[in-house]
Coordinates of C-alpha atoms in Angstrom, one line a residue:
M1 CA -24.2 -0.2 0.1
G2 CA -25.1 2.0 -2.9
E3 CA -27.5 4.9 -2.6
I4 CA -28.9 7.4 -5.1
S5 CA -29.5 10.8 -3.7
C6 CA -31.5 13.5 -5.7
S7 CA -31.8 17.0 -4.3
N8 CA -33.9 19.9 -5.4
G9 CA -33.8 23.4 -4.0
I10 CA -33.6 27.1 -4.4
G11 CA -30.2 28.8 -4.2
N12 CA -27.3 30.4 -6.0
G13 CA -25.6 27.3 -7.4
N14 CA -23.0 26.8 -4.7
G15 CA -22.2 23.4 -3.3
V16 CA -24.4 22.1 -0.5
N17 CA -23.1 19.3 1.8
G18 CA -20.2 18.9 -0.5
K19 CA -22.3 18.6 -3.6
T20 CA -22.2 21.0 -6.5
H21 CA -25.5 21.8 -8.2
S22 CA -26.2 23.2 -11.6
S23 CA -28.2 26.4 -11.5
Q24 CA -30.8 27.8 -13.8
N25 CA -33.0 30.7 -12.8
G26 CA -32.1 30.1 -9.2
Y27 CA -33.3 26.5 -9.3
R28 CA -30.8 23.7 -8.3
K29 CA -31.1 20.0 -9.1
S30 CA -28.5 17.3 -8.6
C31 CA -28.4 13.5 -8.5
W32 CA -25.5 11.5 -7.1
Y33 CA -24.6 7.8 -6.6
E34 CA -23.0 7.0 -3.3
E35 CA -21.4 3.7 -2.2
E36 CA -19.9 3.0 1.2
I37 CA -16.7 1.2 0.3
E38 CA -15.2 1.1 3.8
E39 CA -16.4 2.1 7.3
N40 CA -16.1 5.9 7.4
L41 CA -15.3 6.1 3.7
R42 CA -17.8 6.7 0.9
W43 CA -17.3 7.1 -2.8
C44 CA -19.8 9.2 -4.8
F45 CA -20.2 10.6 -8.3
A46 CA -22.7 12.7 -10.2
L47 CA -25.3 11.2 -12.4
N48 CA -26.8 12.4 -15.7
S49 CA -29.7 10.1 -15.3
I50 CA -31.0 6.8 -13.9
L51 CA -31.5 4.6 -17.0
H52 CA -33.1 1.6 -15.5
T53 CA -33.8 -0.1 -12.2
G54 CA -35.2 -3.5 -11.5
A55 CA -35.0 -6.6 -9.3
S56 CA -34.7 -10.3 -10.0
R57 CA -35.2 -13.2 -7.8
Y58 CA -31.6 -12.9 -6.7
Q59 CA -30.4 -9.3 -7.0
D60 CA -31.3 -5.7 -7.4
I61 CA -30.1 -4.2 -10.7
A62 CA -29.6 -0.6 -11.8
L63 CA -28.0 1.0 -14.9
L64 CA -26.9 4.6 -14.2
D65 CA -25.6 7.2 -16.6
T66 CA -22.8 8.8 -14.6
K67 CA -20.9 12.0 -15.4
P68 CA -17.4 10.7 -14.8
F69 CA -17.6 7.0 -15.8
G70 CA -20.4 6.8 -18.4
K71 CA -22.9 3.9 -18.0
A72 CA -22.4 2.0 -14.8
L73 CA -23.9 -1.4 -13.9
I74 CA -24.9 -1.6 -10.2
I75 CA -25.9 -5.0 -8.7
D76 CA -27.1 -5.2 -5.1
G77 CA -25.9 -1.7 -4.4
K78 CA -22.3 -2.5 -5.5
L79 CA -20.7 -1.0 -8.7
Q80 CA -19.9 -3.9 -11.0
S81 CA -18.5 -2.1 -14.0
A82 CA -18.4 1.3 -15.7
E83 CA -18.3 2.1 -19.4
V84 CA -15.1 4.1 -19.4
D85 CA -12.8 1.7 -17.5
E86 CA -14.4 -1.8 -17.6
F87 CA -11.7 -2.8 -20.2
I88 CA -9.1 -2.7 -17.5
Y89 CA -10.9 -5.2 -15.3
H90 CA -12.0 -7.5 -18.2
E91 CA -8.7 -7.5 -20.1
S92 CA -6.9 -8.3 -16.8
L93 CA -9.3 -11.1 -15.9
V94 CA -9.3 -12.8 -19.3
H95 CA -6.1 -12.4 -21.2
P96 CA -3.3 -13.5 -18.8
A97 CA -4.8 -16.9 -18.4
L98 CA -5.7 -17.5 -22.0
L99 CA -2.3 -16.2 -23.2
H100 CA -0.4 -18.4 -20.7
H101 CA -2.3 -21.5 -22.0
S102 CA -0.6 -23.1 -25.0
S103 CA -3.9 -23.3 -27.0
P104 CA -7.1 -22.4 -25.1
K105 CA -10.0 -23.8 -27.1
T106 CA -12.7 -24.3 -24.4
V107 CA -13.5 -21.8 -21.6
F108 CA -16.0 -21.9 -18.8
I109 CA -17.1 -18.6 -17.2
M110 CA -18.6 -18.7 -13.7
G111 CA -20.9 -15.6 -13.6
G112 CA -20.1 -12.9 -16.2
G113 CA -23.7 -12.1 -17.0
E114 CA -23.0 -8.7 -18.4
G115 CA -21.1 -10.3 -21.3
S116 CA -17.8 -8.4 -21.1
T117 CA -15.8 -11.4 -20.1
A118 CA -17.2 -13.5 -23.0
R119 CA -16.5 -10.6 -25.3
E120 CA -12.8 -10.6 -24.4
I121 CA -12.5 -14.4 -24.7
L122 CA -14.1 -14.4 -28.1
R123 CA -11.4 -12.1 -29.4
H124 CA -9.0 -15.1 -29.1
K125 CA -8.6 -16.9 -32.4
T126 CA -8.1 -20.2 -30.6
A127 CA -11.5 -20.1 -28.8
V128 CA -13.8 -22.7 -30.1
K129 CA -16.4 -23.0 -27.3
V130 CA -17.2 -20.5 -24.5
V131 CA -19.7 -21.4 -21.8
M132 CA -21.1 -18.6 -19.7
C133 CA -23.0 -19.9 -16.7
D134 CA -24.8 -17.3 -14.7
I135 CA -27.5 -18.0 -12.1
D136 CA -29.6 -14.9 -12.8
E137 CA -31.4 -14.9 -16.2
E138 CA -32.9 -11.5 -15.6
V139 CA -29.4 -9.9 -15.2
V140 CA -28.3 -11.6 -18.4
D141 CA -31.4 -10.4 -20.3
F142 CA -31.0 -6.9 -18.8
C143 CA -27.4 -6.7 -20.0
K144 CA -28.3 -8.0 -23.4
A145 CA -30.8 -5.3 -23.7
Y146 CA -28.9 -2.3 -22.3
L147 CA -25.2 -3.0 -22.8
V148 CA -24.8 -2.4 -26.5
V149 CA -21.0 -3.0 -26.4
N150 CA -21.6 -6.7 -25.7
R151 CA -24.4 -7.5 -28.2
E152 CA -22.0 -8.9 -30.8
A153 CA -20.5 -11.3 -28.2
F154 CA -24.0 -12.5 -27.2
C155 CA -24.7 -13.3 -30.9
D156 CA -21.4 -15.2 -31.4
P157 CA -22.2 -18.9 -32.2
R158 CA -19.2 -20.0 -30.1
L159 CA -20.9 -18.7 -27.0
E160 CA -23.3 -20.9 -25.0
V161 CA -25.3 -19.2 -22.2
I162 CA -26.5 -21.4 -19.4
I163 CA -28.7 -20.2 -16.6
N164 CA -27.7 -22.2 -13.6
D165 CA -25.6 -22.2 -10.5
A166 CA -22.0 -22.4 -11.7
R167 CA -21.1 -25.0 -9.0
A168 CA -24.1 -27.2 -10.0
E169 CA -23.3 -26.9 -13.7
L170 CA -19.7 -27.9 -13.3
E171 CA -20.6 -30.8 -11.0
I172 CA -23.2 -32.3 -13.3
G173 CA -21.4 -31.6 -16.6
K174 CA -19.1 -34.1 -18.1
E175 CA -16.9 -31.7 -20.1
C176 CA -13.6 -30.4 -19.0
Y177 CA -12.1 -27.0 -20.0
D178 CA -8.8 -25.4 -20.9
V179 CA -9.5 -22.3 -18.8
I180 CA -12.1 -21.7 -16.1
I181 CA -12.8 -18.0 -15.2
G182 CA -14.4 -16.8 -12.0
D183 CA -16.2 -13.6 -12.8
L184 CA -18.4 -13.7 -9.8
A185 CA -19.9 -11.1 -7.6
D186 CA -17.7 -10.2 -4.6
P187 CA -18.0 -12.3 -1.5
I188 CA -20.5 -10.2 0.5
E189 CA -22.0 -11.4 3.7
G190 CA -25.4 -12.8 3.0
G191 CA -24.7 -12.8 -0.8
P192 CA -24.9 -15.9 -3.1
C193 CA -21.3 -16.2 -4.2
Y194 CA -19.0 -16.6 -1.2
K195 CA -19.2 -20.4 -1.3
L196 CA -17.5 -20.3 -4.8
Y197 CA -14.3 -18.9 -3.2
T198 CA -13.8 -21.8 -0.9
K199 CA -11.0 -24.4 -0.8
S200 CA -13.5 -27.3 -1.2
F201 CA -15.0 -25.7 -4.3
Y202 CA -11.6 -25.1 -5.9
E203 CA -10.4 -28.6 -5.0
H204 CA -13.4 -30.7 -5.6
T205 CA -15.3 -28.8 -8.3
V206 CA -13.0 -26.5 -10.3
K207 CA -9.7 -28.4 -10.5
P208 CA -11.3 -31.7 -11.7
K209 CA -12.9 -29.8 -14.6
L210 CA -9.7 -28.5 -16.0
N211 CA -8.0 -30.3 -18.8
R212 CA -4.3 -31.2 -18.6
G213 CA -2.4 -27.9 -18.5
G214 CA -5.6 -26.0 -17.6
I215 CA -5.7 -22.7 -15.9
F216 CA -8.1 -21.2 -13.4
V217 CA -8.4 -17.5 -12.8
T218 CA -10.7 -15.5 -10.5
Q219 CA -11.4 -12.0 -9.6
A220 CA -10.4 -11.6 -6.0
G221 CA -11.7 -8.3 -4.7
P222 CA -9.9 -5.2 -3.6
A223 CA -6.1 -5.4 -3.6
G224 CA -5.1 -2.0 -2.4
I225 CA -2.4 -1.3 0.2
F226 CA -5.0 -1.3 3.0
S227 CA -7.9 -3.3 1.4
H228 CA -6.1 -6.4 0.2
T229 CA -6.5 -8.1 3.6
E230 CA -10.3 -8.2 3.2
V231 CA -10.4 -11.2 0.8
F232 CA -7.5 -10.9 -1.7
S233 CA -4.8 -12.4 0.5
C234 CA -6.9 -15.3 1.7
I235 CA -8.2 -16.2 -1.7
C236 CA -4.6 -16.3 -2.9
N237 CA -3.6 -18.5 0.0
T238 CA -6.6 -20.8 -0.5
L239 CA -5.6 -21.4 -4.1
K240 CA -2.1 -22.2 -3.0
Q241 CA -3.5 -25.1 -1.0
V242 CA -5.0 -26.6 -4.2
F243 CA -2.7 -25.6 -7.1
K244 CA 1.1 -25.9 -7.5
Y245 CA 1.5 -22.5 -9.2
V246 CA -0.4 -19.3 -8.1
V247 CA 0.1 -15.8 -9.5
P248 CA -1.7 -12.9 -7.8
Y249 CA -1.8 -9.6 -9.8
S250 CA -3.6 -6.3 -9.6
A251 CA -4.5 -3.1 -11.4
H252 CA -6.1 0.2 -10.4
I253 CA -9.7 0.6 -11.5
P254 CA -10.7 4.3 -11.3
S255 CA -14.4 3.7 -11.0
F256 CA -13.8 1.2 -8.1
A257 CA -11.8 3.8 -6.2
D258 CA -9.2 1.2 -5.5
T259 CA -6.7 -1.3 -6.8
W260 CA -8.4 -4.6 -7.8
G261 CA -7.0 -8.1 -7.6
W262 CA -7.1 -11.3 -9.6
V263 CA -5.4 -14.7 -8.9
M264 CA -4.4 -17.2 -11.6
A265 CA -3.6 -20.8 -10.7
S266 CA -2.5 -24.0 -12.4
D267 CA -0.4 -27.2 -11.9
T268 CA 1.6 -26.1 -15.0
P269 CA 4.2 -23.3 -14.3
F270 CA 3.7 -19.8 -15.8
T271 CA 6.9 -19.2 -17.7
L272 CA 6.2 -16.6 -20.4
S273 CA 8.2 -13.4 -20.5
A274 CA 6.8 -10.0 -21.4
D275 CA 8.1 -10.4 -25.0
E276 CA 6.5 -13.8 -25.3
L277 CA 3.2 -12.5 -24.1
D278 CA 3.4 -9.7 -26.6
S279 CA 4.1 -12.2 -29.4
R280 CA 1.0 -14.3 -28.4
I281 CA -1.1 -11.2 -28.2
K282 CA -0.1 -10.3 -31.8
Q283 CA -0.7 -13.9 -33.0
R284 CA -3.9 -14.8 -31.2
I285 CA -6.0 -11.8 -30.3
K286 CA -8.2 -9.9 -32.8
G287 CA -7.9 -6.2 -32.5
E288 CA -5.7 -4.2 -30.1
N289 CA -5.9 -4.4 -26.3
R290 CA -6.4 -1.0 -24.7
Y291 CA -4.8 -1.9 -21.4
L292 CA -2.9 -5.2 -21.2
D293 CA 0.4 -6.2 -22.9
G294 CA 3.4 -8.1 -21.7
K295 CA 5.0 -5.3 -19.7
T296 CA 1.7 -4.3 -18.1
F297 CA 1.2 -7.9 -16.9
S298 CA 4.8 -8.0 -15.6
S299 CA 4.1 -4.8 -13.7
A300 CA 0.6 -6.0 -12.5
S301 CA 2.1 -9.2 -11.1
T302 CA 4.9 -7.4 -9.3
L303 CA 3.0 -6.4 -6.1
S304 CA 4.2 -3.8 -3.6
K305 CA 6.4 -4.8 -0.7
A306 CA 3.6 -4.5 1.8
V307 CA 1.1 -6.6 -0.2
R308 CA 3.8 -9.2 -0.9
K309 CA 4.6 -9.5 2.8
S310 CA 0.9 -9.9 3.7
L311 CA 0.4 -12.6 1.1
D312 CA 3.6 -14.4 2.3
N313 CA 2.3 -14.3 5.8
E314 CA -1.3 -15.1 5.1
T315 CA -2.5 -18.3 6.8
H316 CA -6.3 -18.1 6.5
V317 CA -7.9 -20.6 4.2
Y318 CA -11.3 -19.7 2.8
T319 CA -14.0 -22.1 3.9
E320 CA -17.8 -21.8 4.3
G321 CA -17.3 -21.8 8.0
T322 CA -14.4 -19.3 8.0
A323 CA -15.4 -17.0 5.1
R324 CA -14.2 -13.5 4.9
F325 CA -16.3 -10.8 3.2
I326 CA -15.6 -7.4 1.6
Y327 CA -17.2 -4.4 3.3
G328 CA -20.8 -3.7 2.7
H329 CA -24.0 -5.7 2.8
G330 CA -25.2 -5.4 -0.8
S331 CA -28.4 -3.3 -0.6
F332 CA -29.6 -0.8 -3.0
Q333 CA -31.7 2.2 -2.0
Q334 CA -33.1 5.1 -3.9
Q335 CA -33.9 8.4 -2.2
N336 CA -35.5 11.6 -3.4
Q337 CA -35.1 14.7 -1.3
A338 CA -36.8 18.1 -1.8

């Protein structure tokens, strides 16, 4: 649950309830964003301003100007990405799958309405067609208008934006893809996306839409030493029931206050070394990555002993009837306090 708290009062500028306020002529004002990321654990940071709030048919949307992380996109009270570190998430989501594929020409994005995933794919010289399918047109229009960093991607003729449910679009479409990317909202209880993390979806919808040698990759929620058992471990185990080769990996995202996980899967083995990945990065990608290279991916896919043990012992398979959810119920509230 995300909450904006604004406080005004008279004082000497000292912190109140753990919050530090600026002081001018004895007058204090502060504005903070707070998100409950676990029971008994909240993450908060100071705001410069609230740039925009709105609501679509499906979700509440906010764009905040934060002091530590720059502009931050909030959907249903959950932080989706922040300006200063979104490159970690999006480079990790996109580049390992595209680089391990021999020649990725066609890519389908499930979700990804903010445009950052498309931006990273379009840096690949092999990319001929990128389909971004997001259910929420208002989120897509919102991000086009406010996220300047992705405007060039939205104007790229190789990108086709489709407003539809990703499952329905894959099922009715005739085209297959070299890479399919799950850039979906987290599986939250009561949310719209948890059905797109199930075994039946991977087996009957995703896999048949991959070309020979195709690769599927999805964001898979928190992957920290304590948080990885929420959904990361069972998403990984679920994909193992569908694909021959599965690679889980993770990276720390400062604005998420946790390590984040992704899972890559294929029926073709992943055999590239760090040096081979670096060679493909140099040959295929326009511009320089800020985060990911061969050694970084090797490190990211070398999970800690505790997490490896959990993944090895995980038996839960994600289905609609046995779904797991990350903590939080996805509401957004704004409060003003005198």
